[in-house]
mmCIF file of C-alpha atoms in Angstrom:
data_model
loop_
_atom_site.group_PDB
_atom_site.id
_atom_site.type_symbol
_atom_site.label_atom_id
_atom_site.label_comp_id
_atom_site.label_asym_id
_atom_site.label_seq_id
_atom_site.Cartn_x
_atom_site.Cartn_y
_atom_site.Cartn_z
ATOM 1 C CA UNK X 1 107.290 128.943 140.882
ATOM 2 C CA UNK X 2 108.971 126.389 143.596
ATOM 3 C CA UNK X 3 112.052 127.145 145.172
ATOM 4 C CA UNK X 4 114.302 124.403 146.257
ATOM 5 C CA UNK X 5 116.624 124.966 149.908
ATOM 6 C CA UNK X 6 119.358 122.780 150.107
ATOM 7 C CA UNK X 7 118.833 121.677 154.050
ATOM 8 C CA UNK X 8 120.627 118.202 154.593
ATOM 9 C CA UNK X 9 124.479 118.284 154.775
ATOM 10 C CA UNK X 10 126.331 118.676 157.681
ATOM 11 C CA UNK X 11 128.018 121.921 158.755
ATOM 12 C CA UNK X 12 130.874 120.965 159.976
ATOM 13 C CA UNK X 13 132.437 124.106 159.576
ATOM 14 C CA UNK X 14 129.919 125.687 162.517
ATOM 15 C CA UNK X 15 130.223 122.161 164.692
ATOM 16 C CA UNK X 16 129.549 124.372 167.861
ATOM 17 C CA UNK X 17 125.366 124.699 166.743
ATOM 18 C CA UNK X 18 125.278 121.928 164.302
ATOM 19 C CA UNK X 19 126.106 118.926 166.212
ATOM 20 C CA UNK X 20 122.807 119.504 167.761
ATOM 21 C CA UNK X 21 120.464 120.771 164.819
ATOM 22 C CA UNK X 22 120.979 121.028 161.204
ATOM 23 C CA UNK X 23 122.846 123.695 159.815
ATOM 24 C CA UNK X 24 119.158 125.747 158.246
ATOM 25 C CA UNK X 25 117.651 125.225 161.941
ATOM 26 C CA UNK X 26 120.719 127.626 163.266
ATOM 27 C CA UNK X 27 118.888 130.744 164.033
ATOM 28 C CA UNK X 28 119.569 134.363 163.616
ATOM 29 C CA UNK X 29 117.447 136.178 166.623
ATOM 30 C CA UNK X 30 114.630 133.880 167.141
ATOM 31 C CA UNK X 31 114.013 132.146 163.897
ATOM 32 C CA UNK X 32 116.142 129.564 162.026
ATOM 33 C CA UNK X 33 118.219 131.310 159.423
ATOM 34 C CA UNK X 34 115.965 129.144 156.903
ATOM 35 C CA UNK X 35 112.984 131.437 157.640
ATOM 36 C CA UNK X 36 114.932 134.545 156.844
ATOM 37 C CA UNK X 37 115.338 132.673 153.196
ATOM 38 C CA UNK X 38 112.108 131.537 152.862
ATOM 39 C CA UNK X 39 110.768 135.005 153.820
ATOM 40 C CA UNK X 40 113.078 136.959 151.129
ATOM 41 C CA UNK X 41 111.302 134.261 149.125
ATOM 42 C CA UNK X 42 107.847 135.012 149.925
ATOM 43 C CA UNK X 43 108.506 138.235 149.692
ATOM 44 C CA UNK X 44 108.765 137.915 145.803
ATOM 45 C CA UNK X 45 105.071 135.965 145.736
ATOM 46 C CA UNK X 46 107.232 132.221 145.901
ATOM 47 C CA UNK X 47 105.796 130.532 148.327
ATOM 48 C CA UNK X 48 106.317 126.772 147.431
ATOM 49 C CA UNK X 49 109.235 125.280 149.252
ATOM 50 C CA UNK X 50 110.799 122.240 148.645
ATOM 51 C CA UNK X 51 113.190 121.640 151.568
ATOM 52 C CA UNK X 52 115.874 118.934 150.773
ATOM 53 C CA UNK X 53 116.618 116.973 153.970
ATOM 54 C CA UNK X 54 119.402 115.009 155.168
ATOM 55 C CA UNK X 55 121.431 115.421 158.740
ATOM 56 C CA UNK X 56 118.802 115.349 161.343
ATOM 57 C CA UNK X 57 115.809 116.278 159.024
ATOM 58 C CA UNK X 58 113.412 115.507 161.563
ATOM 59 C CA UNK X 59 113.955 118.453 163.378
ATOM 60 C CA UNK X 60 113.016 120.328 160.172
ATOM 61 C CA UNK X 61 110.036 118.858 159.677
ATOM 62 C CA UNK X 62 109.091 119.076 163.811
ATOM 63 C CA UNK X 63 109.725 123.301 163.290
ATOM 64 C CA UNK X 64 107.165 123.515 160.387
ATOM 65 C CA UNK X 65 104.424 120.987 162.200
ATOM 66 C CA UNK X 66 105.019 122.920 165.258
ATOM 67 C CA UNK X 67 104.877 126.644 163.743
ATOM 68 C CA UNK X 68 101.617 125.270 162.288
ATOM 69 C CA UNK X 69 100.164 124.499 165.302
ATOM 70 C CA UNK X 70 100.989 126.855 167.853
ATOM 71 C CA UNK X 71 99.991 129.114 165.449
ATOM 72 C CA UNK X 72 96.498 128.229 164.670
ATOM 73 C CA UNK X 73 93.379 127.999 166.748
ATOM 74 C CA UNK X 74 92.783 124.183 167.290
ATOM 75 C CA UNK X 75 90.212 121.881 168.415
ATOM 76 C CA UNK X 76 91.549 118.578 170.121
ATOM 77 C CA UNK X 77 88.368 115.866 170.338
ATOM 78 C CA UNK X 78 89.377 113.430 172.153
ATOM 79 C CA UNK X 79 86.586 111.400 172.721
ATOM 80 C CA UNK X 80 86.889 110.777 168.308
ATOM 81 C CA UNK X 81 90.388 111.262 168.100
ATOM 82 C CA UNK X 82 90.570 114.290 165.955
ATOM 83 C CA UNK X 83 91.960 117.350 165.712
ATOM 84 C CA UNK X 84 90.295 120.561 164.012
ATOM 85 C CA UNK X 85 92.028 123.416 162.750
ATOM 86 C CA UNK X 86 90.579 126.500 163.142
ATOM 87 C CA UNK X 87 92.160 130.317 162.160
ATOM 88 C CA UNK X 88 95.625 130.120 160.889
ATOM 89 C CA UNK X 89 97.880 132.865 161.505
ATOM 90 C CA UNK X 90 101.116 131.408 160.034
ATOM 91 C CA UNK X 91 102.600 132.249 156.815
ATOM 92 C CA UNK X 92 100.685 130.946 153.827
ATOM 93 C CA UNK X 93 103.045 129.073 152.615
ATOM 94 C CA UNK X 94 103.421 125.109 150.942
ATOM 95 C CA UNK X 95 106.100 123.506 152.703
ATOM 96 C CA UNK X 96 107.106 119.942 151.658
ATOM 97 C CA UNK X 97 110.202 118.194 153.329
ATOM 98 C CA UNK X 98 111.790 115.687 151.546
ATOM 99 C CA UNK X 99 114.665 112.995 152.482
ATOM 100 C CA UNK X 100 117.251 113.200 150.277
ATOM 101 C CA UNK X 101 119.844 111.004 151.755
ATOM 102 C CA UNK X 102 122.281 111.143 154.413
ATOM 103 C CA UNK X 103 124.796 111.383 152.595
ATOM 104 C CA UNK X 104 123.949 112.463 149.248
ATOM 105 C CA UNK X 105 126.018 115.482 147.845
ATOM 106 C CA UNK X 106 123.970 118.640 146.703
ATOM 107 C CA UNK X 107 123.823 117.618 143.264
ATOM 108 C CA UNK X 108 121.931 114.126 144.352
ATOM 109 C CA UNK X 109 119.683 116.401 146.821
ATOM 110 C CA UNK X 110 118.732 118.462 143.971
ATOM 111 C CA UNK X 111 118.331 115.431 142.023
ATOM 112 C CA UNK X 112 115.783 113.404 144.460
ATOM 113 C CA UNK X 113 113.419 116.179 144.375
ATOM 114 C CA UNK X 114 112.865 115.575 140.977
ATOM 115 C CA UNK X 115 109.538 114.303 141.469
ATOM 116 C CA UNK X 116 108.049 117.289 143.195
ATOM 117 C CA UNK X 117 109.165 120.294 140.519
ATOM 118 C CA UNK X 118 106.245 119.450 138.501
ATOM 119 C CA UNK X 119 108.842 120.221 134.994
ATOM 120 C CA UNK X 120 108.708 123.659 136.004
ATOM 121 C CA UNK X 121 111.235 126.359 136.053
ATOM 122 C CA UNK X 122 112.361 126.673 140.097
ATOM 123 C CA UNK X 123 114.571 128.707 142.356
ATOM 124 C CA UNK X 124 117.337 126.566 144.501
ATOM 125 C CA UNK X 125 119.578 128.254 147.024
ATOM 126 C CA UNK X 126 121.411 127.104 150.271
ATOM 127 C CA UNK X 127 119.950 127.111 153.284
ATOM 128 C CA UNK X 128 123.062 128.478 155.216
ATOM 129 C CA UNK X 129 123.177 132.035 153.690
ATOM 130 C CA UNK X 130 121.451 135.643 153.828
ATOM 131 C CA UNK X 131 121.021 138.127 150.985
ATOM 132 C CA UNK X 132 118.823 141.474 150.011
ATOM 133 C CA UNK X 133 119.137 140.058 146.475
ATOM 134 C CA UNK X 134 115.773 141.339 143.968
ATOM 135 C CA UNK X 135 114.581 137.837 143.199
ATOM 136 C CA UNK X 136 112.029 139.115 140.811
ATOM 137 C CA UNK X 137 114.557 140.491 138.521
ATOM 138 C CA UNK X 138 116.861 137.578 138.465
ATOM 139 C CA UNK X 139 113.473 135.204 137.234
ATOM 140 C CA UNK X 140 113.339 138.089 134.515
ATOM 141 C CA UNK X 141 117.245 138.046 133.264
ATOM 142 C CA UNK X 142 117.326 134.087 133.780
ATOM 143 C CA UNK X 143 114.044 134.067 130.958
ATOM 144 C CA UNK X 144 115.360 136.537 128.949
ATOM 145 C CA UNK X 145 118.460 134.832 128.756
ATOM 146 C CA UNK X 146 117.183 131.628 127.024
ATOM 147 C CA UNK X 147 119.462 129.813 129.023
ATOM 148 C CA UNK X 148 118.950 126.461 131.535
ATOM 149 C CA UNK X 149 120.617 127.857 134.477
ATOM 150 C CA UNK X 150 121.451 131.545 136.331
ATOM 151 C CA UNK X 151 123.787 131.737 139.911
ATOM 152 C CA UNK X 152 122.981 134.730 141.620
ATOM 153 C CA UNK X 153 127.147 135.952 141.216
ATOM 154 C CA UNK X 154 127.934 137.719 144.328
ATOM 155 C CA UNK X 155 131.547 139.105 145.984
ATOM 156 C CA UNK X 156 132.308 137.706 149.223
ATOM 157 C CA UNK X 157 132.470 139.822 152.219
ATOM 158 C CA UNK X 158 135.762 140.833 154.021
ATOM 159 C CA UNK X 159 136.873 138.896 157.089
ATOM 160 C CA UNK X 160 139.963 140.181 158.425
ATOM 161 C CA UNK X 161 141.796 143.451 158.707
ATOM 162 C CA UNK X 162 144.382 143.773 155.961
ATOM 163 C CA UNK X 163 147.704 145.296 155.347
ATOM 164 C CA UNK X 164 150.383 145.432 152.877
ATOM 165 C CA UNK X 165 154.159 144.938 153.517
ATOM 166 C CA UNK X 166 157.020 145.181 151.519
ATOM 167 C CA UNK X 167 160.095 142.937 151.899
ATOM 168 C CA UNK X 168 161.976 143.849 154.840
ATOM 169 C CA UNK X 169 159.407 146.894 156.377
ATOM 170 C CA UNK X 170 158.002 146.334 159.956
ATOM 171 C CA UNK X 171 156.050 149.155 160.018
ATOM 172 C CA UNK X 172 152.580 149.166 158.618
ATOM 173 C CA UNK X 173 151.510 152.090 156.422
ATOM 174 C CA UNK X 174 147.657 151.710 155.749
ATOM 175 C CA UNK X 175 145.513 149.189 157.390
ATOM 176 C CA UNK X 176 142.388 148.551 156.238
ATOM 177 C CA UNK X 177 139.146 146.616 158.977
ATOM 178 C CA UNK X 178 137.412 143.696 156.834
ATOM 179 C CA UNK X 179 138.136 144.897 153.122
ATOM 180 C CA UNK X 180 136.195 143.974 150.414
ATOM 181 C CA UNK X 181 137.262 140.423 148.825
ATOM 182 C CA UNK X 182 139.903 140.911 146.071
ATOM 183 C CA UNK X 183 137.181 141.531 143.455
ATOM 184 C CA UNK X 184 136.623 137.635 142.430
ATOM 185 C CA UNK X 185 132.788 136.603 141.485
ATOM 186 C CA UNK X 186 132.146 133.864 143.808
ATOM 187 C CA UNK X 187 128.829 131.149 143.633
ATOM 188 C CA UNK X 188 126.042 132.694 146.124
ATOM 189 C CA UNK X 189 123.474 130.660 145.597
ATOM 190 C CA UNK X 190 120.075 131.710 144.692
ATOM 191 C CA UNK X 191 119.823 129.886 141.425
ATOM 192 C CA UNK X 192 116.905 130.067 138.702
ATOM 193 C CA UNK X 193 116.892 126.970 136.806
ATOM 194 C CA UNK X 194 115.257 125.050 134.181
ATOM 195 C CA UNK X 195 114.095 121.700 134.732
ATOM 196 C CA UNK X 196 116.770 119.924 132.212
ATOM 197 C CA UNK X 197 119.724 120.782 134.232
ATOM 198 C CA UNK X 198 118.820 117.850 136.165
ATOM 199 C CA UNK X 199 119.972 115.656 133.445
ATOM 200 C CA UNK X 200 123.328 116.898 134.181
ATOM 201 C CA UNK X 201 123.521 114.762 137.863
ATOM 202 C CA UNK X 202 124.216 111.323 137.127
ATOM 203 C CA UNK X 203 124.166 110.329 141.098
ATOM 204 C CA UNK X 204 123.935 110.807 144.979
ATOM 205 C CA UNK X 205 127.615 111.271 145.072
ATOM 206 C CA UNK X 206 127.178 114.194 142.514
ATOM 207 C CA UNK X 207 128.210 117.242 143.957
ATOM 208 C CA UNK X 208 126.211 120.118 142.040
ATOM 209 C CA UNK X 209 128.801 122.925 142.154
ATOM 210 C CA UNK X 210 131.289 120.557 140.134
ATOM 211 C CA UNK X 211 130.658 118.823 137.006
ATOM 212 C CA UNK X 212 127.127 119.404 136.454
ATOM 213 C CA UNK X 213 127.955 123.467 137.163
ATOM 214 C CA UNK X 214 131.093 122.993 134.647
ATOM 215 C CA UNK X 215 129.433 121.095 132.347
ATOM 216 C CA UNK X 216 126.202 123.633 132.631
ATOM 217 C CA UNK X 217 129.406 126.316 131.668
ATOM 218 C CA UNK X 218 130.934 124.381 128.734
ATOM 219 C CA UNK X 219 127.792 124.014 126.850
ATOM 220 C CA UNK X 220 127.246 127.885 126.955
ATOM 221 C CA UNK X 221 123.948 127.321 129.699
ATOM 222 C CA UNK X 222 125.105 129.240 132.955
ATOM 223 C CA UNK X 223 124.309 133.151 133.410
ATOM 224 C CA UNK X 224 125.682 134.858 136.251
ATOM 225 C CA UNK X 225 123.401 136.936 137.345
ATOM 226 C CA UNK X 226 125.188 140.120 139.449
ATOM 227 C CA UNK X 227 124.247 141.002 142.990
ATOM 228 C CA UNK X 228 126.948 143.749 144.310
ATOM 229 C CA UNK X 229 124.655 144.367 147.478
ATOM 230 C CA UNK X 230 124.306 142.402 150.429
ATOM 231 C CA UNK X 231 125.482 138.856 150.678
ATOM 232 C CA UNK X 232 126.188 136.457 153.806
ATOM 233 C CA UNK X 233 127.087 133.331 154.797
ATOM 234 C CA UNK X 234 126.954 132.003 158.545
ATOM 235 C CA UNK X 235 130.044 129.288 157.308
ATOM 236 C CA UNK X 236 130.617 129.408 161.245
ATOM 237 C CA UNK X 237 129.787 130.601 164.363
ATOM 238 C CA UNK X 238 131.413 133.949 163.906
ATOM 239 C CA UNK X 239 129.369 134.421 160.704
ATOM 240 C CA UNK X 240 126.432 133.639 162.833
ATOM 241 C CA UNK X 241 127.126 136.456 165.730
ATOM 242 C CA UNK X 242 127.726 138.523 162.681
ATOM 243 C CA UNK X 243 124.041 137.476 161.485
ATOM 244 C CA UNK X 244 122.830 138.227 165.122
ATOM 245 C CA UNK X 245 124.099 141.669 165.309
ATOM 246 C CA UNK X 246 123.005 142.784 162.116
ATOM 247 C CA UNK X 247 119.347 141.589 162.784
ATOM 248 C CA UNK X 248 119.587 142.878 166.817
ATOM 249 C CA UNK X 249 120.159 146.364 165.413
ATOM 250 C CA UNK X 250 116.310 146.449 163.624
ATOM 251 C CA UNK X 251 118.562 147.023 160.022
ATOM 252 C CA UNK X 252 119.048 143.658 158.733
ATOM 253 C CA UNK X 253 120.192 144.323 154.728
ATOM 254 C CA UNK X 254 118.628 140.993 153.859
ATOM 255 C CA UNK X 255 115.201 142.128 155.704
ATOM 256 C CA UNK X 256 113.000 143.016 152.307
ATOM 257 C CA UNK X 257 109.910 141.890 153.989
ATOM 258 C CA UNK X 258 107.403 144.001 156.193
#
């Protein structure tokens, strides 16, 4: 199974690192937060990415050509003009970058990759967010379901201390640091879907979350598939020194992987 990453839009919300890179090539410690995906990915045995570029998708594409070869044992002949490469000791995985449009909305990135799904079944997620979700086990509900698409349904994390007051009090009676959001399912990402819901995107300017999504709803096609554990997004640079702490301490939630 292939799993799409949605790689090319601009993060404007987290201007402060993505003026300079794109939003996936942000990193958490030393790798780009779209390694921490791909390895909660691999972990799972899905190692075929399909990376949908847009803002400054060369850089994307430089990270994995560079990985590969500062990784592996190499042989430069100059006098032929070749290069040999020797022992690898990068992941094993199949990357394949492709441009999707500068401006396309997600629902036209997901639709230029077309091509490369091979009318298989695939995973899609963003590339801006963490989570420990069991992969494995949403493939299983989204084929038991019968159905052409499953969001990984997740609750977002608190952000701000809260407290309640009544009309007229001043003084606060319970406070509560970073609560739990008010209960609402939210979209998280990590989507199992069958080929067919591409029909639903009629164009670039199609943004996926809309009326495909809605449509996807209407006709009785969308599970939500429940993931109560650990969910993140790095939406902007505090999410992102939230990221960083987590993975400084050595107990990452989203770390599944050896």
């Amino acid at each position: 199974m292939k799993a799409v990453i949605m790689a090319g839009g601009y993060g404007t919300r987290i201007s402060e690192e993505s003026a300079v890179r794109p939003k996936p090539m942000v990193e958490i410690g030393s790798e780009p937060i779209i390694w921490h995906i791909m390895k909660t990915y691999a972990h799972y045995g899905i190692t075929d990415f399909i990376i949908a570029c847009g803002y400054k998708g060369h850089m994307i594409k430089e990270y994995f050509s560079k990985i590969f070869l500062s990784e592996a044992d190499v042989t430069f002949d100059l006098a032929n003009n070749t290069i040999e490469y020797h022992r690898s000791r990068v992941e094993q995985w199949r990357v394949t970058c492709v441009d999707t449009g500068l401006n396309s909305m997600t629902g036209g990135r997901l639709r230029r990759v077309r091509e490369y799904l091979d009318g298989e079944t695939f995973c899609m997620t963003y590339g801006d967010g963490v989570a420990n979700i069991n992969i494995a086990d949403e493939i299983e509900f989204h084929k038991k379901s019968g159905r052409k698409a499953t969001m990984a349904a997740v609750q977002a994390p608190g952000r701000f201390g809260a407290f309640t007051l009544r009309p007229g009090q001043v003084a606060v009676e319970h406070f509560q640091e970073k609560p739990d959001g008010d209960g609402a399912w939210i979209n998280g990402g990590y989507f199992v879907l069958e080929p067919t819901v591409l029909d639903y995107i009629g164009s670039d300017a199609e943004i996926w979350e809309r009326k495909p999504m809605q449509q996807l709803a209407l006709d009785g096609e969308l599970n939500a598939y429940r993931h109560a554990d650990f969910w993140h997004p790095m939406d902007t640079l505090r999410d992102k020194h939230v990221l960083d702490d987590l993975w400084a301490s050595g107990n990452a939630p989203w770390k599944v992987w050896e």
